[in-house]
Every structure is written in structure tokens, then in C-alpha cells.
Tab-separated table of C-alpha atoms and ligand atoms in Angstrom:
chain	number	residue	atom	x	y	z
A	264	MET	CA	10.198	18.953	8.618
A	265	THR	CA	12.538	19.046	5.557
A	266	PRO	CA	15.612	16.890	6.059
A	267	PRO	CA	18.957	18.758	6.543
A	268	ILE	CA	21.447	19.200	3.663
A	269	ARG	CA	24.225	16.732	4.326
A	270	THR	CA	26.153	16.129	1.034
A	271	VAL	CA	26.633	18.663	-1.737
A	272	GLY	CA	28.558	18.122	-5.001
A	273	VAL	CA	30.214	20.910	-6.987
A	274	LEU	CA	31.664	20.925	-10.552
A	275	SER	CA	33.132	23.471	-12.935
A	276	ALA	CA	32.040	22.963	-16.599
A	277	GLY	CA	32.989	24.794	-19.801
A	278	GLY	CA	36.313	26.615	-20.114
A	279	ASP	CA	38.332	27.585	-17.111
A	280	ALA	CA	38.074	31.174	-15.915
A	281	PRO	CA	39.922	33.210	-13.359
A	282	GLY	CA	37.940	32.961	-10.118
A	283	ILE	CA	36.507	29.445	-10.322
A	284	ASN	CA	38.533	28.390	-7.289
A	285	ALA	CA	37.458	31.463	-5.362
A	286	ALA	CA	33.853	30.558	-6.017
A	287	ILE	CA	34.468	27.028	-4.782
A	288	CYS	CA	36.087	28.582	-1.729
A	289	GLY	CA	33.038	30.810	-1.073
A	290	LEU	CA	30.701	27.920	-1.511
A	291	GLY	CA	32.866	25.357	0.384
A	292	ARG	CA	33.553	27.498	3.418
A	293	ARG	CA	29.870	28.336	3.984
A	294	LEU	CA	28.853	24.670	3.630
A	295	LEU	CA	31.694	23.107	5.585
A	296	GLU	CA	31.037	25.438	8.534
A	297	ARG	CA	27.481	23.990	8.632
A	298	GLY	CA	28.835	20.459	8.710
A	299	VAL	CA	27.881	19.700	5.211
A	300	THR	CA	30.195	17.253	3.170
A	301	VAL	CA	31.325	18.923	-0.101
A	302	LEU	CA	32.313	16.575	-2.929
A	303	GLY	CA	34.248	18.035	-5.843
A	304	PHE	CA	33.469	16.276	-9.073
A	305	THR	CA	36.217	16.517	-11.678
A	306	HIS	CA	36.018	17.835	-15.271
A	307	GLY	CA	32.487	19.193	-15.379
A	308	TRP	CA	29.519	16.906	-16.087
A	309	ARG	CA	31.900	14.103	-16.995
A	310	GLY	CA	32.922	13.737	-13.317
A	311	LEU	CA	29.306	13.202	-12.460
A	312	ILE	CA	28.688	10.769	-15.272
A	313	LEU	CA	31.767	8.669	-14.324
A	314	ASP	CA	31.304	9.323	-10.564
A	315	GLN	CA	34.714	10.765	-10.114
A	316	ALA	CA	34.862	12.969	-7.049
A	317	ARG	CA	36.838	13.735	-3.904
A	318	PRO	CA	35.846	15.535	-0.689
A	319	LEU	CA	36.934	19.072	-0.321
A	320	THR	CA	38.279	19.958	3.104
A	321	VAL	CA	38.582	23.085	5.129
A	322	LEU	CA	42.345	22.984	4.670
A	323	ALA	CA	41.972	22.711	0.843
A	324	MET	CA	39.724	25.790	0.864
A	325	HIS	CA	42.434	28.030	2.132
A	326	ASP	CA	44.687	28.107	-0.934
A	327	LEU	CA	41.734	28.223	-3.422
A	328	LEU	CA	41.073	31.898	-3.168
A	329	VAL	CA	44.272	32.799	-4.954
A	330	ALA	CA	44.791	29.951	-7.330
A	331	GLY	CA	43.965	30.221	-11.107
A	332	GLY	CA	42.260	27.627	-13.291
A	333	SER	CA	40.027	25.084	-11.506
A	334	VAL	CA	41.127	22.744	-8.881
A	335	LEU	CA	38.343	20.373	-10.136
A	336	GLY	CA	39.300	20.546	-13.812
A	337	CYS	CA	36.915	21.696	-16.500
A	338	SER	CA	35.358	20.212	-19.632
A	339	SER	CA	32.637	21.144	-22.100
A	340	HIS	CA	31.151	17.693	-22.093
A	341	ASP	CA	27.400	18.054	-22.655
A	342	PRO	CA	25.323	15.256	-21.147
A	343	TYR	CA	22.515	15.829	-23.759
A	344	LEU	CA	24.866	15.763	-26.817
A	345	ARG	CA	24.404	12.118	-27.547
A	346	GLY	CA	20.711	12.480	-27.852
A	347	ASP	CA	19.934	9.534	-25.630
A	348	ARG	CA	19.533	8.993	-21.845
A	349	HIS	CA	22.871	7.351	-21.226
A	350	ASP	CA	24.635	10.259	-19.505
A	351	VAL	CA	21.491	11.440	-17.807
A	352	GLU	CA	20.928	8.008	-16.283
A	353	ARG	CA	24.609	7.917	-15.043
A	354	ILE	CA	24.157	11.304	-13.508
A	355	ARG	CA	20.977	10.070	-11.686
A	356	ALA	CA	22.936	7.047	-10.468
A	357	THR	CA	25.725	9.210	-9.051
A	358	PHE	CA	23.259	11.424	-7.242
A	359	ALA	CA	21.736	8.292	-5.711
A	360	ALA	CA	25.072	6.539	-4.939
A	361	ARG	CA	26.590	9.596	-3.351
A	362	LYS	CA	23.382	10.603	-1.616
A	363	LEU	CA	23.691	14.059	-3.040
A	364	ASP	CA	21.227	16.571	-1.520
A	365	ALA	CA	22.276	19.150	-4.034
A	366	LEU	CA	24.735	19.922	-6.836
A	367	VAL	CA	26.381	23.255	-7.535
A	368	ALA	CA	27.263	23.764	-11.237
A	369	ILE	CA	29.736	26.499	-11.931
A	370	GLY	CA	29.537	27.375	-15.605
A	371	GLY	CA	28.294	29.422	-18.490
A	372	ASP	CA	25.487	29.150	-21.048
A	373	GLY	CA	26.294	25.580	-22.123
A	374	THR	CA	26.460	24.478	-18.491
A	375	PHE	CA	23.167	25.957	-17.586
A	376	ALA	CA	21.482	24.665	-20.747
A	377	SER	CA	22.106	21.119	-19.312
A	378	ALA	CA	21.453	22.188	-15.740
A	379	VAL	CA	18.004	23.569	-16.561
A	380	ARG	CA	16.993	20.239	-18.103
A	381	LEU	CA	18.415	18.131	-15.319
A	382	TRP	CA	16.421	20.256	-12.907
A	383	ARG	CA	13.172	20.592	-14.834
A	384	GLU	CA	13.027	17.198	-16.475
A	385	GLU	CA	14.761	14.980	-13.943
A	386	GLY	CA	13.986	16.948	-10.752
A	387	LEU	CA	17.707	16.913	-9.741
A	388	PRO	CA	18.381	19.588	-7.144
A	389	ILE	CA	20.837	21.946	-8.853
A	390	VAL	CA	22.089	25.483	-8.126
A	391	GLY	CA	24.322	27.523	-10.420
A	392	VAL	CA	27.186	29.940	-10.202
A	393	PRO	CA	27.784	32.105	-13.343
A	394	LYS	CA	31.250	31.913	-14.842
A	395	THR	CA	32.651	32.905	-18.206
A	396	ILE	CA	35.274	35.347	-19.293
A	397	ASP	CA	33.039	36.210	-22.266
A	398	ASN	CA	30.392	37.934	-19.961
A	399	ASP	CA	27.646	36.656	-22.380
A	400	LEU	CA	25.399	35.051	-19.726
A	401	SER	CA	21.997	36.662	-19.152
A	402	GLY	CA	20.529	37.222	-15.724
A	403	THR	CA	23.711	38.684	-14.272
A	404	ASP	CA	25.388	42.052	-14.923
A	405	TYR	CA	28.768	40.473	-14.951
A	406	THR	CA	30.327	37.060	-14.796
A	407	PHE	CA	33.507	36.500	-12.844
A	408	GLY	CA	36.646	36.127	-14.938
A	409	PHE	CA	35.505	38.870	-17.343
A	410	VAL	CA	37.305	41.756	-15.658
A	411	THR	CA	40.507	39.781	-15.420
A	412	ALA	CA	40.293	38.791	-19.089
A	413	VAL	CA	39.668	42.526	-20.061
A	414	GLU	CA	42.681	43.577	-18.052
A	415	ARG	CA	44.904	40.912	-19.651
A	416	ALA	CA	43.773	41.829	-23.195
A	417	CYS	CA	44.099	45.588	-22.524
A	418	GLN	CA	47.631	45.165	-21.111
A	419	ALA	CA	48.583	43.042	-24.101
A	420	MET	CA	47.362	45.810	-26.456
A	421	ASP	CA	49.244	48.435	-24.440
A	422	GLN	CA	52.408	46.473	-24.873
A	423	LEU	CA	51.791	45.565	-28.520
A	424	ARG	CA	51.427	49.299	-29.243
A	425	THR	CA	55.133	49.793	-28.698
A	426	THR	CA	55.931	47.147	-31.356
A	427	ALA	CA	53.312	48.453	-33.734
A	428	ASP	CA	54.857	51.970	-33.317
A	429	SER	CA	58.457	50.688	-33.750
A	430	HIS	CA	57.722	48.933	-36.998
A	431	ASP	CA	55.020	51.248	-38.447
A	432	ARG	CA	52.605	48.269	-38.602
A	433	VAL	CA	48.947	47.581	-38.064
A	434	LEU	CA	48.546	44.923	-35.487
A	435	VAL	CA	45.256	43.041	-35.449
A	436	VAL	CA	44.770	41.633	-32.035
A	437	GLU	CA	42.324	38.772	-31.722
A	438	CYS	CA	40.367	38.481	-28.422
A	439	MET	CA	38.126	35.737	-27.177
A	440	GLY	CA	34.386	36.008	-27.563
A	441	ARG	CA	32.492	33.726	-29.966
A	442	HIS	CA	29.096	35.495	-29.735
A	443	ALA	CA	29.668	38.622	-27.777
A	444	GLY	CA	32.270	41.277	-28.058
A	445	TRP	CA	32.519	42.335	-24.447
A	446	ILE	CA	36.161	41.516	-23.929
A	447	THR	CA	37.164	43.071	-27.223
A	448	ALA	CA	35.167	46.230	-26.722
A	449	PHE	CA	36.133	46.936	-23.178
A	450	ALA	CA	39.884	46.108	-23.678
A	451	GLY	CA	40.003	47.690	-27.160
A	452	VAL	CA	38.450	50.877	-26.105
A	453	ALA	CA	40.485	51.157	-22.915
A	454	ALA	CA	43.699	50.511	-24.878
A	455	GLY	CA	42.756	53.199	-27.419
A	456	ALA	CA	42.612	50.717	-30.299
A	457	GLU	CA	41.986	52.518	-33.568
A	458	SER	CA	39.241	50.052	-34.496
A	459	VAL	CA	37.183	47.564	-32.526
A	460	LEU	CA	35.402	44.763	-34.335
A	461	VAL	CA	32.705	42.788	-32.437
A	462	PRO	CA	30.332	39.884	-33.363
A	463	GLU	CA	27.317	42.027	-32.574
A	464	ARG	CA	27.814	43.906	-35.857
A	465	PRO	CA	28.810	42.325	-39.256
A	466	VAL	CA	32.217	43.711	-40.259
A	467	GLU	CA	32.564	45.225	-43.665
A	468	LEU	CA	36.280	45.293	-44.324
A	469	GLN	CA	35.988	48.078	-46.889
A	470	HIS	CA	34.933	50.393	-44.000
A	471	LEU	CA	37.913	49.283	-42.003
A	472	PHE	CA	40.216	49.949	-44.947
A	473	ALA	CA	38.765	53.386	-45.390
A	474	SER	CA	39.128	54.138	-41.710
A	475	LEU	CA	42.784	53.049	-41.607
A	476	GLU	CA	43.568	54.866	-44.859
A	477	ALA	CA	42.082	58.087	-43.400
A	478	LEU	CA	44.327	57.595	-40.323
A	479	ARG	CA	47.395	57.113	-42.614
A	480	ARG	CA	46.624	60.218	-44.585
A	481	ALA	CA	46.434	62.100	-41.210
A	482	GLY	CA	49.958	61.018	-40.466
A	483	ARG	CA	49.489	57.827	-38.367
A	484	LYS	CA	52.206	55.223	-38.995
A	485	SER	CA	50.770	52.402	-36.853
A	486	ALA	CA	47.442	51.150	-35.593
A	487	ILE	CA	45.810	48.574	-33.357
A	488	VAL	CA	42.714	46.743	-34.512
A	489	ALA	CA	40.983	44.846	-31.802
A	490	ALA	CA	38.932	41.972	-33.234
A	491	ALA	CA	36.719	39.455	-31.494
A	492	GLU	CA	37.306	35.846	-32.624
A	493	GLY	CA	33.598	35.477	-33.529
A	494	ILE	CA	33.242	38.465	-35.976
A	495	ARG	CA	31.508	37.792	-39.243
A	496	LEU	CA	33.614	39.357	-41.986
A	497	PHE	CA	32.452	40.727	-45.422
A	498	GLU	CA	34.346	42.485	-48.126
A	499	GLY	CA	32.373	44.368	-50.614
A	500	GLY	CA	29.349	42.596	-49.328
A	501	LYS	CA	30.864	39.112	-49.882
A	502	PRO	CA	31.159	36.856	-46.896
A	503	LEU	CA	34.757	36.008	-45.929
A	504	SER	CA	34.300	34.053	-42.696
A	505	PRO	CA	34.344	30.256	-42.860
A	506	GLU	CA	30.864	28.671	-42.472
A	507	ALA	CA	32.223	25.523	-40.762
A	508	LYS	CA	30.520	24.680	-37.486
A	509	ASP	CA	31.759	22.515	-34.628
A	510	GLU	CA	29.969	19.492	-32.991
A	511	TYR	CA	27.877	21.895	-30.899
A	512	GLY	CA	26.632	23.756	-34.010
A	513	ARG	CA	28.732	26.860	-33.286
A	514	TYR	CA	30.661	28.605	-35.952
A	515	ARG	CA	34.312	27.549	-35.705
A	516	THR	CA	36.272	30.503	-34.553
A	517	GLY	CA	39.882	31.508	-34.465
A	518	GLY	CA	41.971	32.936	-37.325
A	519	VAL	CA	40.024	36.165	-38.020
A	520	ALA	CA	43.025	38.304	-37.036
A	521	GLU	CA	45.156	36.566	-39.646
A	522	LEU	CA	42.516	37.029	-42.306
A	523	VAL	CA	42.001	40.735	-41.423
A	524	ALA	CA	45.725	41.408	-41.341
A	525	LYS	CA	46.330	39.746	-44.718
A	526	ARG	CA	43.498	41.788	-46.335
A	527	ILE	CA	44.838	45.119	-44.785
A	528	GLN	CA	48.310	44.362	-46.172
A	529	ALA	CA	47.006	43.331	-49.566
A	530	VAL	CA	44.620	46.265	-50.036
A	531	LEU	CA	46.386	49.069	-48.313
A	532	GLY	CA	49.940	47.916	-48.675
A	533	TRP	CA	50.376	48.717	-44.958
A	534	GLU	CA	52.363	46.053	-43.210
A	535	ALA	CA	50.046	44.167	-40.935
A	536	ARG	CA	50.432	41.350	-38.467
A	537	ALA	CA	48.041	39.199	-36.429
A	538	GLN	CA	48.392	38.507	-32.713
A	539	VAL	CA	46.025	35.999	-31.154
A	540	LEU	CA	45.754	36.449	-27.355
A	541	GLY	CA	44.086	33.094	-26.808
A	542	TYR	CA	44.350	31.466	-23.392
A	543	MET	CA	46.530	34.366	-22.019
A	544	GLN	CA	43.109	36.047	-21.442
A	545	ARG	CA	41.817	33.400	-19.014
A	546	ALA	CA	44.956	31.673	-17.691
A	547	GLY	CA	46.482	32.430	-14.251
A	548	SER	CA	44.923	33.846	-11.091
A	549	ALA	CA	42.183	36.315	-10.980
A	550	LEU	CA	42.344	40.093	-10.299
A	551	ALA	CA	41.289	40.954	-6.699
A	552	ILE	CA	37.887	42.220	-7.835
A	553	ASP	CA	37.111	38.901	-9.599
A	554	ARG	CA	38.209	36.932	-6.564
A	555	ILE	CA	35.880	38.837	-4.281
A	556	PHE	CA	33.064	38.659	-6.828
A	557	ALA	CA	33.530	34.845	-7.270
A	558	LEU	CA	33.696	34.384	-3.515
A	559	ARG	CA	30.452	36.215	-2.990
A	560	LEU	CA	28.715	34.335	-5.785
A	561	GLY	CA	29.944	30.947	-4.340
A	562	ALA	CA	28.742	31.967	-0.857
A	563	LYS	CA	25.336	32.948	-2.307
A	564	ALA	CA	25.011	29.460	-4.003
A	565	ALA	CA	25.664	27.893	-0.650
A	566	ARG	CA	22.767	29.901	0.817
A	567	LEU	CA	20.490	28.822	-2.136
A	568	VAL	CA	21.391	25.245	-1.447
A	569	LEU	CA	20.742	25.459	2.326
A	570	GLU	CA	17.419	27.181	1.644
A	571	ARG	CA	16.652	24.497	-0.963
A	572	ARG	CA	16.048	27.058	-3.539
A	573	PHE	CA	17.010	24.873	-6.532
A	574	GLY	CA	16.897	25.725	-10.214
A	575	ARG	CA	18.397	29.087	-9.474
A	576	MET	CA	21.780	30.768	-10.143
A	577	SER	CA	23.565	33.347	-7.974
A	578	ALA	CA	23.936	36.677	-9.903
A	579	LEU	CA	25.124	40.178	-9.681
A	580	ARG	CA	22.539	42.912	-10.323
A	581	GLY	CA	23.071	46.584	-9.728
A	582	GLY	CA	26.082	45.820	-7.478
A	583	GLU	CA	24.065	43.475	-5.238
A	584	VAL	CA	24.453	39.705	-5.116
A	585	THR	CA	21.063	38.113	-5.824
A	586	ASP	CA	19.724	35.104	-7.656
A	587	VAL	CA	17.804	34.286	-10.898
A	588	ALA	CA	15.999	31.256	-12.336
A	589	PHE	CA	18.136	29.116	-14.787
A	590	GLU	CA	15.646	29.829	-17.456
A	591	GLU	CA	16.564	33.582	-17.280
A	592	ALA	CA	20.235	32.777	-17.581
A	593	VAL	CA	19.843	30.653	-20.668
A	594	ALA	CA	17.062	32.627	-22.332
A	595	LYS	CA	19.467	34.413	-24.704
A	596	THR	CA	23.107	35.359	-25.187
A	597	LYS	CA	23.840	38.595	-23.494
A	598	ASN	CA	25.239	40.765	-26.242
A	599	MET	CA	26.061	44.443	-26.148
A	600	SER	CA	22.878	46.248	-26.897
A	601	ASP	CA	22.298	48.366	-30.009
A	602	VAL	CA	21.892	51.430	-27.803
A	603	PHE	CA	25.235	50.793	-26.175
A	604	LEU	CA	26.935	50.140	-29.575
A	605	ASP	CA	25.341	53.171	-31.235
A	606	ARG	CA	26.281	55.458	-28.372
A	607	TYR	CA	29.914	54.384	-28.619
A	608	SER	CA	30.070	53.633	-32.295
A	609	ASP	CA	32.859	56.118	-32.789
A	610	PHE	CA	35.044	53.973	-30.517
A	611	PHE	CA	33.737	50.585	-31.405
A	612	LEU	CA	33.575	50.375	-35.139
A	613	PRO	CA	35.525	51.587	-38.121
A	614	LEU	CA	34.370	55.120	-38.945
A	615	ASP	CA	32.627	55.536	-42.242
A	616	HIS	CA	34.782	57.650	-44.530
A	617	PRO	CA	33.747	59.154	-47.845
B	186	F6P	O1	33.732	30.592	-23.283
B	186	F6P	C1	35.035	30.913	-22.873
B	186	F6P	C2	36.015	30.767	-23.979
B	186	F6P	O2	37.271	31.117	-23.552
B	186	F6P	C3	35.660	31.573	-25.250
B	186	F6P	O3	35.998	32.934	-25.140
B	186	F6P	C4	36.365	30.817	-26.335
B	186	F6P	O4	35.812	30.947	-27.546
B	186	F6P	C5	36.231	29.446	-25.852
B	186	F6P	O5	36.038	29.464	-24.532
B	186	F6P	C6	37.403	28.561	-26.212
B	186	F6P	O6	37.117	27.253	-25.891
B	186	F6P	P1	38.223	26.112	-25.742
B	186	F6P	O7	39.003	26.338	-24.568
B	186	F6P	O8	37.392	24.835	-25.708
B	186	F6P	O9	39.051	26.186	-27.029
């Protein structure tokens, strides 16, 4: 007979996202009602490496559903970054010292890249819950936090429209999304942005200028350009985006809106300003739909743990909560497909003008 699950750890890694606490609530309530001890490790993998944890109680669960951020704290610390076994051995030691029967990792692609190795190479019993405002994780139709971020970005653009109109300006609104343009595309299209620039397609500024110029000739005095932070910019075929990468080998992002606004003003003589939405997209509590979604994904993770189905992540597919292997989640970044982009290209990209 397999021994019962007695102690389960939980952590949230990567950036915070609206709904993390609701996921902890869904997980915790299901486990606590079975008499399982739930230990919350602080600041992602770092809490496991340093063995920093506290028990989560039934009482603590109650307020979690509504609260934004993560009650456990977050960090993007990668236990494999150093390239040696230091962090991995510390994690193994914490599993042993705390007698963990399972760990639930709430995170995105970076978190699961570590989780899959800890499961496959070390045999550590881990289950995942998908979280990222970017919605770029494979294996699930949506990640919680995304809908809230889209709503925030859309509302910001709706409001910025009044300022753009009042001053006859172009406002370039920078949304989060290093590799995928989901937030920018959904919020930009919903807000009626005149142009939507996403990382899935290289951005040729001359096309944008032509598109804006055509609008101006047609009588428009203002415009909103929605731009994902991760777009790669070209002007006349020449790359404009910085090539600098961070310690994780990712292109450094941030600042594209400023660059685009400056070029619009210089080339078209149309006053243009940049607005970076930044953390406003993921700060604060989740929309109701994301709370429910996170709660369901957390509860599903509890079931996976109790059934000892490790190496799997809870997921949403076709409206149903299900589960997928970690490998599927990390196989590739979930970008908007070419079919999708082509079908909506009139909305998503600057129109080509003669
Ligand atoms: O992955 C979520 C996200 O908010 C991205 O959209 C953004 O590029 C990144 O995190 C920002 O990371 P940080 O909070 O470390 O600056």
C-alpha cells in the first residue's frame, strides 16, 4: 500500500500574477480538509534552497481568494543557473528535512524548466500550477492572471485615448510580453488601437509610419499604438532594438515605446509620447474570472498530489480543467499562431500603404 500524503510544500516562482493566492487557496483547502500539512515556501525556489517556510492554516486560506500578489512572495531565482549542484542539493536536503511528500510549484516557463529537471533527474515529486500574465505557457489554453492583465491594459488604453484626443498626439502604449504578444494584441484590439505591434512579427517602422500617415491624411488627429515590450524593431530593414541580453540569455526589454514614439515624432512630425504600463498590468487583485480559474487549477493540483501523479501541471483545455506533463508545458513558448495573426492582421499590424 502506498503511504498517505502527509506534508506538501507550495511555492510561487517567477513574477507575481493576479490569482496566485487564489490558486494557493484552491490547493490548500483541498489538502487541509484531508489532514495534510501545507508548508508555504517563500520567494520561489529560493525558499526551498534556504529552507524558509511556514505552515498555511485553514484560517489563512480564507482571505487568500481575494488578495493580489503572492502571500508567499515570488522570485525568478533559477536553481540551475549556477551550473553546479549546490542549489539542487539544498533543495534535496529541504525535501528530506521537512519530510515533503510533494511540492506544488506555481509558475511559468522558467519555473517549469527547473521543475521538469528536479522531477526527471532528481526524482523529486513535483506538481505544477500554470501562472503568467503573458499567457505564453504551452499545454494550457490560458494561464491565470492573463485576463486581468488584458483588462488593465485595455482600460489604460481607453483612458489614454482621451488624452491622446485632447492633445492631438500619438500615444505609444507599452505592454508586457517579452516573447508573446497576447496581452498587447487582446488589449490593443479591444481598445481599438490604431496599430498593434507584437513580438511574433518583426516590426518595420516604415510600415507603421505609412499607416499613421494614411490615418492623418484621412483626418485623424490622434492615435494609439499598442506595442509589446519584446518587439524587434527595424527601420528601412536596419535593426533598431538593443541586442543586450540579461543573465538568463533573454533580450533585455523595456523602452520600445519611447523609441517608437521618438521615431514617429522625428519622421512624421506628429507629436508622440510613450506610456509604459509596467506593473500596473499585474499588480492588485484578480478579476473574478481569474480568481475562479486559479482556484480550480489549485484544486486540481491538490488532486494530482493526492493521486501521486507527479511531473504534471494542471491546465485548462477547451474549458475543462485537466492536466499535462511538464515536458509539454516547457516544449515551446506559446505564441500567437501565424493563422491567427494572418486572420486578424488588419487589426494587429500596421496596414501596408502604397
Ligand atoms: O513574465 C511576466 C512578466 O510580467 C513579463 O511580462 C515581464 O517581461 C516580466 O515578467 C518582468 O519581470 P520583472 O518583474 O522581473 O521585471
